Coordinates of C-alpha atoms and ligand atoms in Angstrom, one line a residue:
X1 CA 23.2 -28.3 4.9
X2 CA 24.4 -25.7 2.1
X3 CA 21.0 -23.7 1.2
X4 CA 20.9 -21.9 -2.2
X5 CA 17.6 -19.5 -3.4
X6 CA 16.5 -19.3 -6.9
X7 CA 14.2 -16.4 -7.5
X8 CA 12.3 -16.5 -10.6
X9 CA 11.7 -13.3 -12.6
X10 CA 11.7 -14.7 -16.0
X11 CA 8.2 -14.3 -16.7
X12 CA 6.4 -11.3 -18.8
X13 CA 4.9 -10.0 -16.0
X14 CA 1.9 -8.5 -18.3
X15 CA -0.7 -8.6 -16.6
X16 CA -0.2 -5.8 -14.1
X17 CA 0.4 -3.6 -17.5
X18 CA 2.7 -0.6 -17.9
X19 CA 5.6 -0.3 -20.1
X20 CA 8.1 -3.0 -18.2
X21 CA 7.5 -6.1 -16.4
X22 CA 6.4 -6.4 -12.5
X23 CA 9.5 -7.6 -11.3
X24 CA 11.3 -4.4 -12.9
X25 CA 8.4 -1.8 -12.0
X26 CA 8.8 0.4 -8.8
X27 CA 7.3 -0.4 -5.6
X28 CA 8.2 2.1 -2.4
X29 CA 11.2 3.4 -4.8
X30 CA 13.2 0.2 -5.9
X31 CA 12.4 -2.6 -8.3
X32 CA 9.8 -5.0 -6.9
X33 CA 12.0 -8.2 -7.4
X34 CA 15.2 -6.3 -5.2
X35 CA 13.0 -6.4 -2.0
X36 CA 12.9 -10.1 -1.9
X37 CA 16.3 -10.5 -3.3
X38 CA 17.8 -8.6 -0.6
X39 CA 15.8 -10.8 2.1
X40 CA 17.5 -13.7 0.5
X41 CA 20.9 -12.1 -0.1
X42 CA 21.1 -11.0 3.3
X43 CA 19.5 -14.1 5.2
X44 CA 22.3 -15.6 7.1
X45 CA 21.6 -19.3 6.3
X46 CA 21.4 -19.0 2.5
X47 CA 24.4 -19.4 0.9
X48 CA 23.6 -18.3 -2.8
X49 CA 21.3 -16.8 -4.8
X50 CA 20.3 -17.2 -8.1
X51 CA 18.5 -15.0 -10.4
X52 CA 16.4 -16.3 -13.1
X53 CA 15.4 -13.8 -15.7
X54 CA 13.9 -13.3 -19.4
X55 CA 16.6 -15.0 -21.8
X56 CA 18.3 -11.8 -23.8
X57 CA 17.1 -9.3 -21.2
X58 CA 20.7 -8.4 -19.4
X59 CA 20.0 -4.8 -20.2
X60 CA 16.6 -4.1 -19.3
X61 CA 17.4 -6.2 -15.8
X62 CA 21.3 -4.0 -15.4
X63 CA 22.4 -4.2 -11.7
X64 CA 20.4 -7.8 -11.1
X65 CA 22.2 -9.2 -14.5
X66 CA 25.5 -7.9 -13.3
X67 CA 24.9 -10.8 -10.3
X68 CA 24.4 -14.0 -10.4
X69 CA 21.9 -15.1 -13.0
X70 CA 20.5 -17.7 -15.6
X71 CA 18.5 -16.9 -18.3
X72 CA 14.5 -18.5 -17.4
X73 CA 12.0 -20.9 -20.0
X74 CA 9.3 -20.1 -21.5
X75 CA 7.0 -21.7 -18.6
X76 CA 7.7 -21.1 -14.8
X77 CA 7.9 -24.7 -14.6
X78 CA 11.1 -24.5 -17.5
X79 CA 12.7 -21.8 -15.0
X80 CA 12.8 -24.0 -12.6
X81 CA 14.6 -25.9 -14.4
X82 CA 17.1 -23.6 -15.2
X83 CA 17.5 -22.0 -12.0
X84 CA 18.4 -25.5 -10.4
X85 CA 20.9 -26.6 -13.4
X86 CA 23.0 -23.4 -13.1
X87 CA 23.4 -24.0 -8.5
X88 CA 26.9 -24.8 -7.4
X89 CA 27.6 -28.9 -6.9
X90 CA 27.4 -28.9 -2.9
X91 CA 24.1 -27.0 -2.4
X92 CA 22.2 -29.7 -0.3
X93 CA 18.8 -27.3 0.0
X94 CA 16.8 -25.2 -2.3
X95 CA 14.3 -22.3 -2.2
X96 CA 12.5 -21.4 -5.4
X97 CA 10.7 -18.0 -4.8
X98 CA 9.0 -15.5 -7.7
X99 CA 10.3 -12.5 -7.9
X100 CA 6.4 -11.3 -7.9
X101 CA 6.1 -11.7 -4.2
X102 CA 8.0 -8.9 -2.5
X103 CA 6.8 -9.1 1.2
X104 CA 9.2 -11.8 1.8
X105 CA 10.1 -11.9 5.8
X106 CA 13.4 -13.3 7.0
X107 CA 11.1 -14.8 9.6
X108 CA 9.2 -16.7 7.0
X109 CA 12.3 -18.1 5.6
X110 CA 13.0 -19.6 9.2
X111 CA 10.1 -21.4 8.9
X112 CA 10.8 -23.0 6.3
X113 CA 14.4 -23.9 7.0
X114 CA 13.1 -25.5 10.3
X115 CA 10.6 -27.5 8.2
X116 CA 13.2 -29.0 6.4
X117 CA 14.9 -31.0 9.2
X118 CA 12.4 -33.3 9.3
X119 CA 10.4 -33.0 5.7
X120 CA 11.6 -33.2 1.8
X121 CA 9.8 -29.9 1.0
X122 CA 7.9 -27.5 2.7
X123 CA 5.8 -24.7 1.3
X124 CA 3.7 -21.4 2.9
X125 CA 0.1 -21.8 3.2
X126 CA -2.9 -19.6 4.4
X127 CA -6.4 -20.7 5.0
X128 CA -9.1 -20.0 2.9
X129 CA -11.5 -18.1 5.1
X130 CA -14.0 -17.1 2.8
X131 CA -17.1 -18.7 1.5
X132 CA -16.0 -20.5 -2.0
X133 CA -19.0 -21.3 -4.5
X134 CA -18.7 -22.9 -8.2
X135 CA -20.7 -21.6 -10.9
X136 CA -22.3 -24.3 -12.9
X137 CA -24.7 -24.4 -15.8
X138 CA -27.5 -25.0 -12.9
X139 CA -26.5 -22.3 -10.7
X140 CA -24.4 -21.6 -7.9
X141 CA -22.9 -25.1 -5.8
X142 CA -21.2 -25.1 -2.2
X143 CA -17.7 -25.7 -1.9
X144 CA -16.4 -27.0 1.1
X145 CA -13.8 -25.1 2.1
X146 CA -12.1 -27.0 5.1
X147 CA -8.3 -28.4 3.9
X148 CA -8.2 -25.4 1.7
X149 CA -5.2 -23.5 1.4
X150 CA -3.5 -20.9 -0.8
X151 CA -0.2 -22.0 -1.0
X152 CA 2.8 -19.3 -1.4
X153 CA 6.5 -19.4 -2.2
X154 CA 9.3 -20.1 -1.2
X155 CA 8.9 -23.3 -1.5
X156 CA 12.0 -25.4 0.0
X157 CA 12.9 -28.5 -0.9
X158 CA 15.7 -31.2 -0.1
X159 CA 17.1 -30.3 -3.5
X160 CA 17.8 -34.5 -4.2
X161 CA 14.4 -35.1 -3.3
X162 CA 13.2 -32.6 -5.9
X163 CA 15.6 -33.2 -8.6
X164 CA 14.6 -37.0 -8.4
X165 CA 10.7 -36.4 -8.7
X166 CA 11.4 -33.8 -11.4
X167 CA 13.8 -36.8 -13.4
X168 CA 10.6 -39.2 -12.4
X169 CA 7.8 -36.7 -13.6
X170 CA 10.0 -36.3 -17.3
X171 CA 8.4 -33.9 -19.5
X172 CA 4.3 -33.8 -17.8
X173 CA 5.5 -30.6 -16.4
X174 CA 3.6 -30.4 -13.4
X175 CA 4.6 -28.3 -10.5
X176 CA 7.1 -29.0 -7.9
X177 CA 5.4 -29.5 -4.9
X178 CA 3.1 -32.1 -6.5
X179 CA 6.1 -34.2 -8.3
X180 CA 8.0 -34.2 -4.8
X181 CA 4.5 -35.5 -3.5
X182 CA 4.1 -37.9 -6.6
X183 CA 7.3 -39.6 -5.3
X184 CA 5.7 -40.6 -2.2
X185 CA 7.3 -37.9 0.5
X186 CA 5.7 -35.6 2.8
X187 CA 5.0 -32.2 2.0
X188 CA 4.9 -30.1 5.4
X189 CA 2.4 -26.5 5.1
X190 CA 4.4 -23.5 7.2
X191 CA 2.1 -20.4 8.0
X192 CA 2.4 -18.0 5.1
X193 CA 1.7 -14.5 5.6
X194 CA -0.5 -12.0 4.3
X195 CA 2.2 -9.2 3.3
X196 CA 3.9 -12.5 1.1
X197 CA 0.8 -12.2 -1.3
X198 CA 2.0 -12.1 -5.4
X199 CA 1.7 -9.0 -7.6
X200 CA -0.8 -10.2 -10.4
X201 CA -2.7 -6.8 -11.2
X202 CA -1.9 -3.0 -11.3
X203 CA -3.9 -2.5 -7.9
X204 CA -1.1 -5.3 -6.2
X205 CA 1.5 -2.9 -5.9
X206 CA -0.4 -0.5 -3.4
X207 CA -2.0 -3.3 -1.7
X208 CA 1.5 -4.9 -0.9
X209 CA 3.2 -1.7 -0.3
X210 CA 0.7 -0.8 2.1
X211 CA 1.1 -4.6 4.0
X212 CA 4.5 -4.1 3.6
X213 CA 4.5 -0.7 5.2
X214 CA 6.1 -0.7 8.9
X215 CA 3.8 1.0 11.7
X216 CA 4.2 4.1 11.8
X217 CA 5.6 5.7 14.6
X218 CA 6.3 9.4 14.5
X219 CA 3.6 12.5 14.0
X220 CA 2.8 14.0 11.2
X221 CA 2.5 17.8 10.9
X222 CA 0.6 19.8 7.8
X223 CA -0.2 22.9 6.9
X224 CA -3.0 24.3 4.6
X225 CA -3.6 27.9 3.6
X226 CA -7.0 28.9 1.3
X227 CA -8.4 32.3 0.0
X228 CA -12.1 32.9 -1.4
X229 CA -13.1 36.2 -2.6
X230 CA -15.9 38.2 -1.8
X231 CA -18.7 37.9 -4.1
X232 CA -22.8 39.2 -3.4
X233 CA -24.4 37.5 -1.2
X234 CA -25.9 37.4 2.7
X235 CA -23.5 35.3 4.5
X236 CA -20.3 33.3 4.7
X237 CA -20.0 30.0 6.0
X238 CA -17.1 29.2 8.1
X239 CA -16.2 25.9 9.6
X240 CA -19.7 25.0 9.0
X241 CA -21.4 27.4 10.5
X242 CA -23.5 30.3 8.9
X243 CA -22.4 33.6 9.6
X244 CA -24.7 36.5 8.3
X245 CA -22.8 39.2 6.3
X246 CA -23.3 41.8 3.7
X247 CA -21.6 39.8 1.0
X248 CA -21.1 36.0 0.2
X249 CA -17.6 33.9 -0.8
X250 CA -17.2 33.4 -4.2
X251 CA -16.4 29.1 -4.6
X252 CA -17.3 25.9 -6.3
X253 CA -18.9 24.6 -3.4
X254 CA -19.9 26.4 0.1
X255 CA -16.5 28.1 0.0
X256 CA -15.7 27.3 3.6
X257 CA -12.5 29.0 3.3
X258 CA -11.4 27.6 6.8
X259 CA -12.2 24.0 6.3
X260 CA -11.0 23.9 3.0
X261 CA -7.6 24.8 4.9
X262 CA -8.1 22.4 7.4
X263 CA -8.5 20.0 4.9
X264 CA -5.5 20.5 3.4
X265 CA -3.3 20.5 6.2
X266 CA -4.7 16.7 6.2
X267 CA -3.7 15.5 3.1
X268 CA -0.7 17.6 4.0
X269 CA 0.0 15.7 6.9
X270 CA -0.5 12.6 4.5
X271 CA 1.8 14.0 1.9
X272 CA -1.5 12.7 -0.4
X273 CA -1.6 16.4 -2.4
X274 CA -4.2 19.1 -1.9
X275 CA -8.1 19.5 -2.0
X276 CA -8.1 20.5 -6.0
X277 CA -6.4 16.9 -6.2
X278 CA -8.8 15.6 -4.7
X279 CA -12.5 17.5 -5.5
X280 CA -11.1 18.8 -9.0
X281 CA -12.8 22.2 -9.1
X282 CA -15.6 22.9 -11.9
X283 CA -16.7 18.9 -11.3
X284 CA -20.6 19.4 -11.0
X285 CA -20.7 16.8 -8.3
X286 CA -19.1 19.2 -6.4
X287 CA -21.0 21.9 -7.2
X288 CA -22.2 23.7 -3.9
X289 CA -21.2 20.7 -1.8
X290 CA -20.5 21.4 2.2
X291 CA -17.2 21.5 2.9
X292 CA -17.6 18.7 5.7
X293 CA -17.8 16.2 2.9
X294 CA -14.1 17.2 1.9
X295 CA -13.1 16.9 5.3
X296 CA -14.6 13.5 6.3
X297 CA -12.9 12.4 2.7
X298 CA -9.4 13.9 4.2
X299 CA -9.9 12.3 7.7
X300 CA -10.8 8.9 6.2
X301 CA -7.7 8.8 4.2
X302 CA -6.0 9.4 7.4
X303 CA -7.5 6.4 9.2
X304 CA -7.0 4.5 5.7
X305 CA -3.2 5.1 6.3
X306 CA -3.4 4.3 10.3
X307 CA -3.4 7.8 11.4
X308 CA -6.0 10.3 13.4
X309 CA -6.2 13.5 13.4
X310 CA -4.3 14.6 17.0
X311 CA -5.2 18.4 17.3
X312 CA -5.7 21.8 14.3
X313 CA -5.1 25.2 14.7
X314 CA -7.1 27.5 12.4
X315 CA -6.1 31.1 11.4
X316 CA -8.9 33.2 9.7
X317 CA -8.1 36.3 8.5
X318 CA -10.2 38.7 7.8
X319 CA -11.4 42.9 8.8
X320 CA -15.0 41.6 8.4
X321 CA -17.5 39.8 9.6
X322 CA -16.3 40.2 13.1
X323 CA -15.7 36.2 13.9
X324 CA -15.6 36.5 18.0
X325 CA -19.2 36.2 18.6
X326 CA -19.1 32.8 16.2
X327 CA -15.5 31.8 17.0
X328 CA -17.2 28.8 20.2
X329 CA -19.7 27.7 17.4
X330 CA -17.1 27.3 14.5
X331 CA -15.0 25.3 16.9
X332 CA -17.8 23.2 18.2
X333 CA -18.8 22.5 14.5
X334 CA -15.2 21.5 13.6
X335 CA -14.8 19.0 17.2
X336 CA -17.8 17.2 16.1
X337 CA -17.0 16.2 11.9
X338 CA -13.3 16.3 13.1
X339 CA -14.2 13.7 16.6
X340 CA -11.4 15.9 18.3
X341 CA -12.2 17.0 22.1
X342 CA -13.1 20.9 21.9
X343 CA -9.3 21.8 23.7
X344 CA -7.7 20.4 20.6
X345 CA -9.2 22.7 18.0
X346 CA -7.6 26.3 17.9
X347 CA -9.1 28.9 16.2
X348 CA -7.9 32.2 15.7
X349 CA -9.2 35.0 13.9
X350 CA -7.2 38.3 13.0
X351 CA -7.5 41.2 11.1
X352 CA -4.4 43.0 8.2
X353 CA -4.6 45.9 9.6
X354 CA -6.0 46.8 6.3
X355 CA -3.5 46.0 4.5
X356 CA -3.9 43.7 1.5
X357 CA -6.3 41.9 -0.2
X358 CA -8.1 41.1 3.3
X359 CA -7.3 44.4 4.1
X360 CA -9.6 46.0 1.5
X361 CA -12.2 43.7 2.3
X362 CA -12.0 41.6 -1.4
X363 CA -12.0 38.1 0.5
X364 CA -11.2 36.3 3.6
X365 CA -8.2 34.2 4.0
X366 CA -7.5 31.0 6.2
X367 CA -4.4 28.7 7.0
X368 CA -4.2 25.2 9.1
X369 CA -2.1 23.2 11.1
X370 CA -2.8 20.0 11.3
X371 CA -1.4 17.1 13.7
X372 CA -1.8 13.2 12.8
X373 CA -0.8 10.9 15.3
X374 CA -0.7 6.9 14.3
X375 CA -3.8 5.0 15.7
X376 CA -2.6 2.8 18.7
X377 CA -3.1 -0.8 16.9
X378 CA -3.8 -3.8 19.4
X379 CA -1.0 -6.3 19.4
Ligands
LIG1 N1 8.1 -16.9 -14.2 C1 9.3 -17.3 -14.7 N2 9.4 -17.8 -15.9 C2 8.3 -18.0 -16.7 C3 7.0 -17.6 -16.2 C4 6.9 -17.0 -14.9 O1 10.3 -17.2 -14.0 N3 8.4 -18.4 -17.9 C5 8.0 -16.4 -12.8 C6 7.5 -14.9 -12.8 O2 8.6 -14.0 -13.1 C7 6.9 -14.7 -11.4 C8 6.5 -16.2 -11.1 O3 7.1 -17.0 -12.0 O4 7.9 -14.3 -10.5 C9 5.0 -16.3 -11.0 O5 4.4 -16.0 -12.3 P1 3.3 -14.9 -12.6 O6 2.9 -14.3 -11.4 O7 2.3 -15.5 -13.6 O8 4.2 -13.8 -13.4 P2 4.3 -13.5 -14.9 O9 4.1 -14.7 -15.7 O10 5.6 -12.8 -15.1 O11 3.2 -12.5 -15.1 P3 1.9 -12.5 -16.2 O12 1.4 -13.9 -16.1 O13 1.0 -11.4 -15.7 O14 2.5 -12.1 -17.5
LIG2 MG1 2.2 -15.9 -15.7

């Protein structure tokens, strides 16, 4: 058995937009197309690979054309085609996989090399799981979804078997799987996997970067640091709570100077930029807002990305109000939006020894740390 891999990239890939096709575009910092190359390329059982790419395009596609390569058709079906003419004479097995599906596993390559000891192709396939409907002229009809699959590449195939039922099927160019089947041999469904899914639309590439993502593992740390000035008013609010004063904080919303910190330290811990990224200032549907809603945003984008928020410590600084008497409420306030137990939420207050801006009493200041720990996923 002498396994080869054609991986097509020959397509326009214009559809996901942007100024160069998918399988050139970045995903995680490299190509997409090089992340399932370098599965193939590195996959002990397959003994070459072969590139298919847009004919003319050596110098857009640089490294890649500088390997092994043919140029594609004008149909995926034609670079098929191509790919399989341009395979070296003893290659017993093929794998034809697009380029637009990056999540390839080495583990779903298994698969489908065990498949082919006893079938003449094999192919990944997931379940349909949800409800499917067809919209007719009279309305909405049932479809039974049971049998249904979504079928994936690679697809591997005995590569006689396929060039015979390509021959048979001449020019009706219909796809692979279905001329192998057309010739009266079996083709066997592996599981398929959820990170294999294509890149069709802009969206794809952070839905399959975050699929592709490994569990995190480690901590993360971030830090946040925020001012607000004084401006006239009868109170500031500070981690939620309201603390009378002979002056107010000047801010877009409730200027929660501390929580606009902690907040920050989040998205710092997430690397995902800061709270003027996120709430651009001077947008009216922030105007006056609570803090907590920026908070609950940060924290969310934490659990989005598999992490919760571990433990803060908040550092307010300020020669007035005096924040002792209000120090158990502001951390009570901050355990509850945050859900940490109260011994993991530090807050400190301190004076400048009036020195500085806080010093002369023209605004409070406030810095964070923040610790994200990865959720514990079950097995
Ligand atoms: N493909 C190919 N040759 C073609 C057309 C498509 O090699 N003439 C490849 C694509 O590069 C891709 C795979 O077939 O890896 C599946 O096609 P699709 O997802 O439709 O990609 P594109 O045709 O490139 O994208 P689009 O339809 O958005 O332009
Ligand atoms: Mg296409």
């Amino acid at each position: 058995m002498r396994t080869a891999a054609l991986i097509l990239a020959a397509g326009a890939g214009r559809r996901t937009g942007g100024d160069r096709p998918k399988q050139l575009q970045d995903l995680m910092g490299r190509p997409l197309l090089s992340w399932s190359l370098e599965v193939l390329n590195r996959h002990p059982a397959i003994a070459e690979t072969v590139l298919v790419i847009p004919p003319g395009a050596e110098t857009d596609y640089g490294a890649f054309a500088a390997g092994r390569h043919v140029p594609g058709g004008d149909t995926r079906t034609l670079s098929v085609r191509a790919g399989l003419a341009a395979l070296s004479d003893d290659v017993t097995h093929v794998l034809i996989h697009d380029a637009a599906r990056p999540g390839l596993t080495p583990g779903l390559v298994d698969r489908l090399l065990s498949a082919m000891d006893t079938a003449a192709a094999a192919a990944p396939a997931l379940p349909v799981v949800d409800a499917l409907k067809r919209q007719t002229p009279s309305g909405l009809t049932g479809v039974d979804r049971s049998g249904l699959y979504r079928v994936q590449t690679p697809q591997a195939f005995r590569l006689d078997a396929l060039k015979s039922a390509l021959e048979a099927s001449g020019d009706d160019l219909v796809d692979d799987l279905a001329a192998v089947e057309a010739t009266g041999l079996e083709v066997i469904l592996v599981p398929g996997e959820d990170r294999n899914m294509k890149v069709t639309h802009a969206s794809d590439f952070d839905l399959v970067a975050r699929l592709m993502a490994p569990p995190a593992t480690a901590p993360r740390i971030g830090s946040g640091f925020d001012v607000h000035a004084f401006a006239p008013g009868d109170g500031v609010v500070l981690c939620g709570v309201t603390i009378p004063h002979a002056q107010g904080l000047a801010g877009f919303s409730d200027a929660d100077v501390a929580w606009h910190a902690l907040t920050d330290a989040i998205f710092g811990a997430l690397a995902l930029g800061d709270l003027g990224d996120h709430f651009p200032p001077g947008d009216p549907a922030w105007k006056g807002v609570s803090s907590e809603v920026f908070l609950r945003h940060a924290l969310a984008l934490a659990a989005e990305r598999g992490y919760r928020l571990a433990s803060c410590d908040l550092t307010v600084i300020c020669e007035a109000p005096k924040l002792k008497p209000h120090r158990e409420a502001m951390r009570l306030r901050t355990a509850e939006v945050t859900g940490l137990p109260l011994d993991a939420v530090s807050l400190k207050a301190t004076t400048t020894e009036g020195l500085g801006f806080t010093g002369r009493r023209e605004g409070i200041a406030a810095q964070a740390l923040s610790v994200l720990v990865p959720e514990v996923r079950a097995p």
